[in-house]
XYZ file of C-alpha atoms in Angstrom:
678
model
C -0.876 11.277 1.030
C 2.189 9.441 -0.138
C 5.813 9.740 0.874
C 8.419 9.403 -1.861
C 12.133 9.615 -1.370
C 14.439 8.011 -3.913
C 12.586 8.334 -6.676
C 6.297 -1.107 -9.198
C 4.847 -3.625 -10.693
C 2.412 -6.253 -11.897
C 1.247 -9.725 -11.223
C 0.574 -11.172 -14.648
C -1.531 -14.142 -15.656
C 0.960 -15.585 -18.132
C 4.628 -15.484 -19.047
C 5.981 -12.244 -20.438
C 7.091 -11.949 -24.045
C 10.628 -10.973 -24.907
C 11.247 -7.502 -26.288
C 13.992 -8.784 -28.575
C 13.644 -9.886 -32.197
C 12.261 -13.233 -31.029
C 9.365 -11.351 -29.416
C 7.062 -14.359 -29.505
C 9.442 -16.457 -27.461
C 8.819 -16.857 -23.735
C 11.439 -14.953 -21.764
C 13.766 -16.280 -19.138
C 12.981 -15.386 -15.565
C 15.142 -14.881 -12.512
C 14.631 -16.526 -9.169
C 11.985 -15.047 -6.888
C 12.299 -14.673 -3.107
C 15.763 -16.245 -3.048
C 18.747 -15.460 -0.878
C 20.812 -14.523 -3.947
C 18.096 -12.221 -5.208
C 19.093 -9.896 -8.057
C 17.736 -6.478 -7.069
C 18.979 -4.482 -10.046
C 17.396 -4.934 -13.479
C 19.017 -2.194 -15.555
C 19.984 1.462 -15.640
C 19.438 4.116 -18.309
C 19.497 7.933 -18.401
C 18.734 9.060 -14.815
C 16.781 5.884 -13.982
C 17.626 2.660 -12.182
C 15.084 -0.165 -12.376
C 14.961 -2.583 -9.443
C 13.102 -5.716 -8.358
C 11.426 -6.401 -5.032
C 10.563 -9.665 -3.292
C 7.249 -10.731 -1.737
C 8.281 -12.432 1.525
C 5.547 -14.340 3.333
C 3.537 -15.151 0.196
C 3.810 -18.862 0.911
C 2.219 -18.335 4.346
C -1.042 -17.031 2.854
C -3.999 -19.319 2.304
C -5.146 -19.998 -1.259
C -8.147 -17.731 -0.663
C -5.874 -14.898 0.482
C -3.622 -15.432 -2.516
C -6.655 -15.216 -4.813
C -7.632 -11.929 -3.164
C -4.170 -10.504 -3.830
C -4.302 -11.715 -7.429
C -7.771 -10.304 -8.152
C -6.961 -6.954 -6.551
C -3.766 -6.811 -8.597
C -5.659 -7.503 -11.807
C -8.109 -4.743 -10.895
C -5.223 -2.361 -10.323
C -3.559 -3.137 -13.631
C -6.845 -2.795 -15.524
C -6.769 0.954 -14.874
C -3.129 1.452 -15.835
C -3.827 3.331 -19.067
C -6.104 5.784 -17.260
C -3.029 7.278 -15.615
C -1.199 7.449 -18.944
C -4.077 9.425 -20.465
C -4.432 11.639 -17.402
C -0.781 12.615 -17.697
C -1.151 13.859 -21.290
C -3.823 13.609 -23.965
C -1.440 12.222 -26.622
C 0.402 9.707 -24.401
C -1.438 6.572 -25.506
C -1.031 7.184 -29.218
C 2.636 8.108 -28.712
C 3.283 4.968 -26.677
C 1.608 2.775 -29.287
C 3.763 4.288 -32.026
C 6.990 3.959 -30.041
C 6.259 0.344 -29.143
C 5.353 -0.554 -32.715
C 8.701 0.825 -33.894
C 10.537 -0.987 -31.112
C 9.033 -4.347 -31.975
C 9.122 -4.121 -35.773
C 12.229 -2.174 -36.751
C 14.667 -4.393 -38.669
C 17.315 -1.800 -39.480
C 20.623 -1.028 -37.798
C 20.268 -1.572 -34.051
C 23.895 -0.829 -33.289
C 23.710 2.854 -34.186
C 23.800 5.630 -31.609
C 20.437 6.885 -32.872
C 18.766 3.523 -32.231
C 20.313 3.231 -28.774
C 19.009 6.705 -27.978
C 15.569 5.715 -29.268
C 15.546 2.720 -26.906
C 16.492 4.932 -23.969
C 13.791 7.448 -24.875
C 11.134 4.722 -24.976
C 12.253 3.361 -21.611
C 12.118 6.852 -20.097
C 8.583 7.294 -21.432
C 7.576 3.909 -20.007
C 9.041 4.804 -16.627
C 7.230 8.165 -16.500
C 3.902 6.872 -17.797
C 4.159 9.397 -20.585
C 6.415 11.903 -22.314
C 6.942 14.105 -19.241
C 9.524 13.275 -16.578
C 7.938 11.501 -13.623
C 9.554 13.846 -11.103
C 10.443 17.179 -12.701
C 7.388 17.049 -15.037
C 9.528 18.524 -17.846
C 8.968 17.058 -21.294
C 11.568 14.371 -21.997
C 13.832 15.427 -24.839
C 14.764 12.756 -27.428
C 18.488 12.428 -28.175
C 17.751 11.705 -31.839
C 16.480 13.942 -34.614
C 12.987 14.387 -35.951
C 14.277 13.173 -39.316
C 15.525 9.903 -37.804
C 12.225 9.378 -36.020
C 10.275 10.053 -39.197
C 12.368 7.397 -40.945
C 11.640 4.906 -38.156
C 7.931 5.578 -38.583
C 8.191 4.991 -42.304
C 10.376 1.863 -42.053
C 7.956 0.194 -39.605
C 4.764 1.455 -41.272
C 3.826 3.198 -38.010
C 1.232 5.969 -38.077
C 1.502 9.052 -35.868
C -0.035 12.387 -36.805
C 2.559 14.988 -37.922
C 1.372 17.504 -35.319
C 1.978 14.903 -32.581
C 5.387 13.995 -33.983
C 6.280 17.685 -33.859
C 5.376 17.880 -30.150
C 8.125 15.383 -29.295
C 10.726 17.804 -30.624
C 9.326 21.309 -30.043
C 8.522 23.379 -26.945
C 4.759 22.821 -26.985
C 3.309 21.322 -23.774
C 6.761 21.524 -22.186
C 5.573 21.071 -18.597
C 3.154 18.434 -17.343
C 2.399 20.372 -14.164
C 3.203 24.077 -14.094
C 3.110 25.788 -10.696
C 4.310 29.192 -11.890
C 1.194 31.363 -11.641
C 2.624 33.933 -14.039
C 2.401 31.371 -16.856
C -1.140 30.313 -15.954
C -1.515 27.170 -13.844
C -3.726 25.488 -16.440
C -2.521 27.037 -19.685
C 1.057 26.208 -18.679
C 0.281 22.573 -17.781
C 0.039 19.686 -20.254
C -1.769 17.363 -17.844
C -5.048 16.098 -19.307
C -7.432 17.245 -16.561
C -8.899 20.341 -18.217
C -10.280 21.069 -21.665
C -8.559 23.388 -24.111
C -8.777 27.051 -23.174
C -10.259 26.675 -19.691
C -8.582 29.193 -17.383
C -7.655 29.042 -13.724
C -10.364 31.573 -12.894
C -13.066 29.667 -14.791
C -12.222 26.430 -13.022
C -12.134 28.070 -9.595
C -15.435 29.856 -10.311
C -17.049 26.576 -11.375
C -16.185 24.878 -8.103
C -17.257 27.828 -6.002
C -20.802 27.012 -7.126
C -20.494 23.474 -5.750
C -21.915 23.205 -2.260
C -21.901 20.023 -0.183
C -25.097 19.134 1.729
C -23.075 19.278 4.957
C -20.379 21.966 4.918
C -18.475 20.142 7.659
C -18.193 17.090 5.390
C -17.220 18.580 2.014
C -17.251 16.382 -1.055
C -14.042 16.008 -3.054
C -15.413 17.935 -6.010
C -13.460 17.409 -9.209
C -11.671 14.299 -7.926
C -12.972 11.971 -10.649
C -13.657 14.085 -13.702
C -12.199 16.163 -16.503
C -13.442 19.760 -16.725
C -14.403 20.604 -20.316
C -16.338 23.138 -22.355
C -19.371 21.642 -24.101
C -20.743 22.481 -27.559
C -22.734 25.380 -26.080
C -19.636 26.888 -24.491
C -20.674 25.876 -20.983
C -18.226 24.278 -18.558
C -19.126 20.779 -17.398
C -17.506 17.625 -16.049
C -16.740 14.413 -17.932
C -16.978 11.929 -15.067
C -14.623 8.952 -14.892
C -17.003 6.040 -14.385
C -18.579 3.035 -16.057
C -20.342 4.364 -19.124
C -18.464 7.656 -18.852
C -14.918 8.774 -19.550
C -12.471 5.863 -19.157
C -15.487 3.521 -19.040
C -13.864 0.543 -20.858
C -10.981 0.371 -18.368
C -13.228 1.038 -15.383
C -15.506 -1.831 -16.420
C -12.480 -4.146 -16.254
C -11.587 -2.753 -12.825
C -15.130 -3.512 -11.667
C -14.937 -7.057 -13.080
C -11.857 -7.886 -11.026
C -13.088 -6.082 -7.920
C -16.226 -8.220 -7.982
C -14.016 -11.299 -8.012
C -12.013 -9.848 -5.135
C -15.192 -9.192 -3.163
C -16.136 -12.851 -3.531
C -12.988 -13.908 -1.620
C -12.861 -11.057 0.899
C -11.384 -11.987 4.280
C -14.285 -10.568 6.278
C -17.567 -8.680 5.954
C -16.122 -5.197 6.537
C -13.518 -5.719 3.857
C -16.103 -7.102 1.455
C -18.521 -4.231 2.131
C -15.769 -1.682 1.446
C -14.916 -3.319 -1.874
C -18.634 -3.255 -2.692
C -18.761 0.504 -2.131
C -15.707 0.985 -4.343
C -17.501 -0.956 -7.076
C -20.555 1.257 -6.601
C -18.391 4.368 -6.874
C -16.876 3.181 -10.142
C -20.338 2.425 -11.479
C -21.912 5.743 -10.496
C -19.079 8.251 -10.110
C -20.951 9.573 -7.060
C -18.706 11.478 -4.628
C -20.925 10.725 -1.627
C -20.317 7.053 -2.374
C -16.583 7.810 -2.538
C -16.747 9.228 0.996
C -18.793 6.258 2.185
C -16.209 3.939 0.670
C -13.295 5.746 2.320
C -14.977 5.544 5.719
C -15.688 1.826 5.260
C -12.154 1.191 3.967
C -10.601 3.101 6.888
C -12.596 1.079 9.412
C -11.848 -2.283 7.731
C -8.637 -2.947 9.652
C -8.861 -6.702 10.182
C -7.293 -9.168 7.788
C -3.926 -9.805 6.206
C -4.583 -8.172 2.823
C -5.270 -4.526 2.051
C -5.189 -2.328 -1.016
C -5.341 1.196 -2.424
C -7.385 1.707 -5.558
C -8.932 4.796 -7.071
C -8.343 8.408 -8.018
C -6.211 9.373 -5.062
C -3.453 11.972 -5.047
C -4.000 15.449 -6.507
C -0.329 16.439 -6.975
C -0.655 16.262 -10.765
C -3.470 18.819 -10.858
C -2.034 22.335 -10.577
C -5.308 23.391 -8.929
C -5.360 20.407 -6.574
C -8.767 18.929 -7.480
C -8.288 15.868 -9.696
C -6.976 12.538 -8.471
C -4.486 10.444 -10.415
C -5.377 6.777 -10.778
C -3.301 4.398 -8.692
C -3.336 0.968 -7.138
C -1.234 -0.734 -4.464
C -1.900 -4.283 -3.225
C -0.285 -5.177 0.078
C 0.183 -8.006 2.556
C 0.683 -7.368 6.246
C 4.241 -7.712 7.546
C 3.389 -9.158 10.928
C 6.727 -8.758 12.704
C 7.406 -5.143 11.719
C 3.798 -4.044 12.109
C 3.758 -5.184 15.718
C 6.793 -3.010 16.461
C 5.572 0.033 14.577
C 2.031 -0.037 15.947
C 3.585 1.346 19.102
C 3.665 4.726 17.336
C -0.019 4.651 16.415
C -0.867 3.548 19.943
C 0.750 6.725 21.248
C -0.614 9.102 18.598
C -2.474 11.164 21.189
C 0.703 11.682 23.226
C 2.467 13.014 20.139
C -0.427 15.363 19.427
C -0.649 16.597 23.014
C 3.099 17.279 23.205
C 3.492 18.926 19.825
C 4.481 22.620 19.548
C 1.189 23.503 17.806
C -1.057 26.268 19.078
C -3.668 24.735 21.447
C -6.521 25.632 19.094
C -4.845 23.677 16.298
C -4.401 20.436 18.247
C -6.835 17.550 17.990
C -8.400 16.684 21.312
C -8.977 13.136 20.173
C -6.804 11.567 17.491
C -9.158 8.935 16.079
C -8.369 5.549 14.689
C -4.847 5.951 13.352
C -3.697 2.516 12.200
C -0.115 1.879 11.143
C 1.248 -1.188 9.421
C 4.414 -2.210 7.706
C 3.331 -4.054 4.586
C 4.771 -6.216 1.859
C 3.824 -4.859 -1.552
C 2.586 -7.451 -4.017
C 1.598 -5.154 -6.880
C 1.503 -1.490 -7.884
C 0.006 0.327 -10.831
C -0.785 3.772 -12.200
C 0.625 6.691 -10.226
C 2.475 4.285 -7.896
C 4.454 2.497 -10.602
C 7.201 2.175 -11.674
C 8.187 5.045 -9.340
C 6.722 4.058 -6.011
C 6.045 5.674 -2.638
C 7.687 4.240 0.463
C 4.849 5.305 2.770
C 1.174 6.102 2.366
C -1.439 7.678 4.627
C -5.070 7.702 3.472
C -7.792 8.823 3.057
C -6.951 12.407 2.106
C -10.187 14.096 3.201
C -9.438 15.991 6.427
C -12.920 15.535 7.857
C -12.822 11.757 7.396
C -9.415 11.648 9.052
C -10.729 13.685 11.974
C -13.930 11.672 12.451
C -12.883 8.169 11.426
C -9.095 8.081 11.438
C -6.758 6.962 8.706
C -4.551 4.115 7.595
C -0.808 4.566 7.469
C 1.491 2.036 5.866
C 5.197 1.729 5.262
C 6.090 -0.317 2.189
C 8.664 -2.484 3.913
C 9.884 -4.628 1.030
C 10.230 -1.550 -1.184
C 12.435 0.141 1.422
C 14.460 -3.064 1.761
C 15.054 -3.200 -1.988
C 16.269 0.398 -2.005
C 18.638 -0.379 0.852
C 20.038 -3.514 -0.814
C 20.563 -1.743 -4.123
C 22.178 1.369 -2.659
C 25.781 2.183 -1.811
C 27.714 4.582 0.417
C 29.962 6.339 -2.107
C 27.643 9.323 -2.574
C 27.216 9.604 1.211
C 31.000 9.785 1.636
C 31.211 12.534 -0.980
C 28.602 14.843 0.515
C 28.737 14.145 4.260
C 30.795 16.674 6.230
C 32.939 14.346 8.298
C 33.679 10.784 9.361
C 31.319 10.965 12.340
C 28.394 11.935 10.099
C 29.171 9.004 7.782
C 29.428 6.515 10.657
C 26.138 7.673 12.195
C 24.369 7.371 8.848
C 25.763 3.893 8.217
C 24.733 2.668 11.683
C 21.477 4.545 12.302
C 20.368 5.897 8.928
C 18.084 2.987 8.038
C 16.155 2.994 11.334
C 16.006 6.812 11.209
C 14.465 6.673 7.731
C 11.927 4.051 8.768
C 10.928 6.017 11.864
C 10.649 9.250 9.892
C 8.359 7.524 7.406
C 6.235 6.177 10.259
C 6.053 9.494 12.095
C 5.370 11.399 8.844
C 2.495 9.134 7.866
C 0.820 8.019 11.075
C 1.377 11.082 13.271
C 2.145 13.853 10.792
C -0.767 13.572 8.400
C -3.145 12.706 11.239
C -2.176 15.652 13.418
C -3.621 19.146 13.633
C -7.030 20.501 12.749
C -8.485 23.230 10.550
C -10.276 26.122 12.250
C -14.089 26.071 12.062
C -15.367 27.788 8.941
C -12.053 27.598 7.088
C -12.212 25.816 3.739
C -10.234 22.776 2.669
C -6.514 23.275 1.890
C -7.087 22.902 -1.853
C -9.529 25.819 -1.599
C -7.469 28.037 0.690
C -3.859 27.145 -0.131
C -4.507 26.167 -3.754
C -1.402 25.120 -5.716
C 0.719 25.248 -2.524
C -1.488 22.834 -0.554
C 0.388 19.638 -1.444
C 3.914 20.805 -0.652
C 2.767 22.526 2.558
C 1.035 19.347 3.735
C 4.045 17.161 2.958
C 6.364 19.623 4.686
C 4.066 19.772 7.711
C 4.128 15.976 8.021
C 7.913 15.941 7.573
C 8.233 18.491 10.368
C 6.167 16.375 12.746
C 8.546 13.495 12.086
C 11.627 15.675 12.487
C 10.381 17.198 15.733
C 9.912 13.774 17.356
C 12.930 11.993 15.864
C 15.115 13.921 18.316
C 13.175 12.969 21.424
C 13.820 10.477 24.275
C 10.203 9.284 23.941
C 11.301 7.039 21.065
C 13.696 5.190 23.356
C 11.131 5.099 26.147
C 8.746 3.348 23.740
C 11.410 0.780 22.889
C 11.720 1.870 19.250
C 15.421 2.781 19.374
C 18.389 1.986 21.578
C 19.924 5.466 21.435
C 17.451 8.247 20.597
C 20.081 10.969 20.400
C 22.245 9.164 17.845
C 19.211 8.183 15.763
C 17.968 11.769 15.877
C 21.390 13.124 15.004
C 21.644 10.828 11.975
C 18.117 11.820 10.920
C 18.856 15.555 11.126
C 22.178 15.195 9.288
C 20.509 13.225 6.500
C 17.555 15.572 6.113
C 19.622 18.744 5.885
C 22.193 17.112 3.598
C 19.430 15.985 1.244
C 17.260 19.086 1.478
C 20.077 21.554 0.789
C 22.329 19.500 -1.478
C 21.919 15.936 -2.664
C 18.333 16.071 -3.922
C 19.539 18.670 -6.431
C 21.254 15.934 -8.460
C 17.785 15.237 -9.848
C 17.508 18.658 -11.466
C 19.080 19.966 -14.646
C 21.304 23.010 -14.277
C 19.231 26.195 -14.172
C 15.931 24.525 -13.265
C 13.598 25.565 -10.463
C 12.144 22.981 -8.089
C 8.618 21.969 -9.130
C 7.830 18.625 -7.481
C 5.920 18.951 -4.188
C 8.141 16.684 -2.055
C 11.392 18.202 -3.336
C 10.008 21.668 -2.650
C 9.021 20.747 0.877
C 12.423 19.279 1.710
C 14.119 22.457 0.495
C 11.804 24.979 2.163
C 12.025 23.132 5.468
C 15.827 22.892 5.284
C 16.416 26.404 3.915
C 14.130 27.998 6.513
C 15.873 26.443 9.516
C 19.267 27.188 7.941
C 18.407 30.881 7.599
C 16.690 31.227 10.978
C 19.599 29.508 12.685
C 22.308 31.747 11.197
C 22.386 34.029 14.223
C 23.363 31.116 16.478
C 25.299 29.275 13.742
C 22.999 26.265 14.167
C 23.923 24.966 10.712
C 27.218 26.150 9.303
C 28.033 26.190 5.603
C 31.590 24.999 5.107
C 33.827 25.208 2.048
C 36.724 22.773 2.057
C 38.940 22.032 -0.925
C 36.465 23.832 -3.140
C 33.569 21.665 -1.931
C 30.508 22.713 0.076
C 29.292 20.913 3.203
C 26.620 21.641 5.805
C 27.472 20.896 9.419
C 24.906 20.978 12.225
C 26.513 22.489 15.321
C 23.543 22.537 17.691
C 21.003 19.727 17.384
C 18.930 20.933 20.329
C 18.493 24.360 18.748
C 17.681 22.772 15.373
C 15.015 20.720 17.133
C 13.506 23.965 18.426
C 13.575 25.520 14.961
C 11.793 22.504 13.475
C 9.149 22.955 16.176
C 8.725 26.662 15.392
C 8.326 25.960 11.684
C 5.857 23.152 12.387
C 3.771 25.523 14.516
C 3.725 28.125 11.734
C 2.968 25.623 8.972
C 0.050 24.218 10.955
C -1.199 27.769 11.543
C -1.108 28.394 7.798
C -3.163 25.263 7.178
C -5.549 25.800 10.079
C -6.260 29.419 9.150
C -6.052 28.982 5.383
C -3.393 31.704 5.164
C -2.624 31.620 1.444
C -0.283 34.617 1.462
C 1.928 33.154 4.195
C 1.913 29.697 2.599
C 2.886 31.111 -0.772
C 5.657 33.203 0.761
C 7.087 30.214 2.639
C 7.229 28.008 -0.450
C 8.302 30.649 -2.962
C 10.957 32.221 -0.727
C 12.555 28.972 0.417
C 11.398 26.042 -1.713
C 11.473 26.980 -5.407
C 14.668 28.757 -6.406
C 17.981 26.934 -6.423
C 21.423 28.316 -5.570
C 22.820 27.894 -9.083
C 26.466 28.057 -8.067
C 25.946 25.321 -5.466
C 23.848 23.317 -7.905
C 26.593 23.387 -10.523
C 29.114 22.219 -7.945
C 26.903 19.352 -6.776
C 26.256 18.138 -10.307
C 29.986 18.194 -10.993
C 30.770 16.252 -7.810
C 28.059 13.739 -8.629
C 29.445 12.885 -12.091
C 31.780 10.288 -10.571
C 28.859 8.104 -9.497
C 27.267 5.645 -11.878
C 24.150 5.093 -9.778
C 21.137 6.932 -11.202
C 19.349 9.494 -9.002
C 15.895 7.940 -9.522
C 14.810 4.375 -8.901
C 11.675 2.393 -9.657
C 10.513 -1.184 -9.938
C 9.294 -3.930 -12.180
C 6.543 -6.045 -10.666
C 6.862 -9.644 -9.622
C 4.672 -11.919 -11.719
C 1.949 -13.995 -10.095
C 1.055 -16.911 -12.327
C -2.127 -18.862 -11.472
C -2.091 -22.643 -11.833
C -5.408 -24.258 -12.761
C -6.936 -27.747 -12.887
C -8.867 -29.348 -15.749
C -11.977 -27.364 -14.783
C -10.116 -24.067 -15.033
C -10.190 -23.559 -11.251
C -7.191 -21.893 -9.632
C -5.378 -24.390 -7.430
C -2.166 -22.495 -6.662
C 0.064 -19.608 -7.692
C 3.713 -19.225 -8.605
C 5.656 -15.982 -8.192
C 8.431 -15.260 -10.678
C 10.429 -12.164 -11.564
C 10.670 -10.540 -15.014
C 14.103 -10.449 -16.587
C 13.896 -7.002 -18.202
C 11.977 -3.758 -17.927
C 11.029 -3.713 -21.615
C 9.360 -7.111 -21.684
C 7.100 -6.187 -18.787
C 6.105 -2.863 -20.300
C 5.282 -4.498 -23.654
C 3.246 -7.158 -21.915
C 1.263 -4.556 -20.020
C 0.462 -2.609 -23.170
C -0.712 -5.772 -24.892
C -2.724 -7.135 -21.972
C -4.174 -4.011 -20.341
C -4.692 -1.656 -23.270
C -8.426 -1.179 -22.701
C -8.680 2.483 -23.709
C -8.827 4.094 -27.143
C -5.987 6.419 -28.135
C -8.199 9.465 -27.484
C -10.604 9.731 -24.537
């Protein structure tokens, strides 16, 4: 599970090439890890691209630095897998766009060319032609005729039927969650073959039985479901020698190097199982790896690599490729481990039904980490917190790892401002509380969401996994459930008793103000007028906020205020809101524990999908005054190895790329291991 809010990165082996006309000239680079660090790279459309630092790199040993470098190379090797997963034509489209960008010698001052540049950057940011958050197809602000001329002028080849897709309504939604349109037929994501229906896919997986029903395999996690020449449905497995084999072989190559410099035996054994999984595609090996990875808690370096999150599959089976390489932040981790050390207290004192509480919360580890590299589904738009593995039975029996991406959060905070807060907050007190306590409230909510939230609760015996019972609503219900755990405990004196805050009530007040303000208003700046909410995290923030708003109307717990033609939400009773969060948490856990699809669907559809269009229009109008884009993401720092005469690595240097375009072009050139069609 990953936690995203405002919505990086690669460690390269050589200098990046400029995206300008002198594309073969080494680019300038900005200072890395300096006190005058330049966080902002550029802004375009609804996107702001940032940089992040890697503090503490110099304190690692050379062996540890090699481990980070090799793991980063492994992560980047699979980058194009995610592009192809997102849409079957993405790689050929990207190649065409980049060829135009690098070879066009015509007028680069025209509005059409500027719009072409923005379109390419938006495609880069989203790892394809569909928006990274809304999943709507990105619309070019230039004509088909202009694009056709660019193709001709640069001698770029792109099939006419693919060119047409950029400008028509075909494959308009990457992930469609509207059942009336067909979850699969309405989704452009490249996880299912042409013509396969929701019912056929569900029927196929009903035939799959795990040897031990209490330890179900993650069927469908690493494959594409297709119809073979005989009309039978089968899986194309993502493995060495299978689908995506050329990229996976490169991943294996770098993982083997990483295993050779592992910090300890447990870490090395886990990497070995990941290599075995990539070689075989065996889901039992995937479970074995996740158990070994979860239990490998010693050492300063950790990583995420594989087919992980299933948000991009409308049926919730297939995992998007991603990689995160991380270094332990020793100071912050020591403070935040207090939460994981008290995980059982949080479980015992939660408002869940007794049958839904875990009697023994096993092995929850929490760390604040410094990100060194991200790839695939985690880049350029990155999570701020992660809790893995996703399999409920592994979490119950072996625990999980929760991390907060500390340097990513710091970059967001340094690059942000308070103007939007002042526009949408109800009063001066709300603004002052956010400015003083908002950052610690956000960090604690991330920690509670990941380490307590995702680890809490249990499914009733005999009930299937959430993807089987709750289907397309499983992801948003799980994220909302974890959010509710965090919200319930953010307004609790236990946090001050544990030494995590100096004033629990003010921190909790700031947290509640911020959550309701975002859930009912400010997150809507990310949507176009008239759109429904599709993304799982946005849905969960709205259904949580809208539910407590409605249920609290009788007691006026949250009042909707109109002042000077502007809407505000003011919490009048924080104690009562705390109770409402607890009631909703209890119900959401019941839905998960009992596999109550009807109730889960009703909760999401009634509160989390539709938008108050009048309010939305107002918010968009109020937001026009702000130049800051609603979405942010990151370029990666560059790790450059230094070698001796024998070719042996003797040290590393970290630098920062100057522009977004040069890094994206370098990645395509260096990590383009897949054919255009897979």
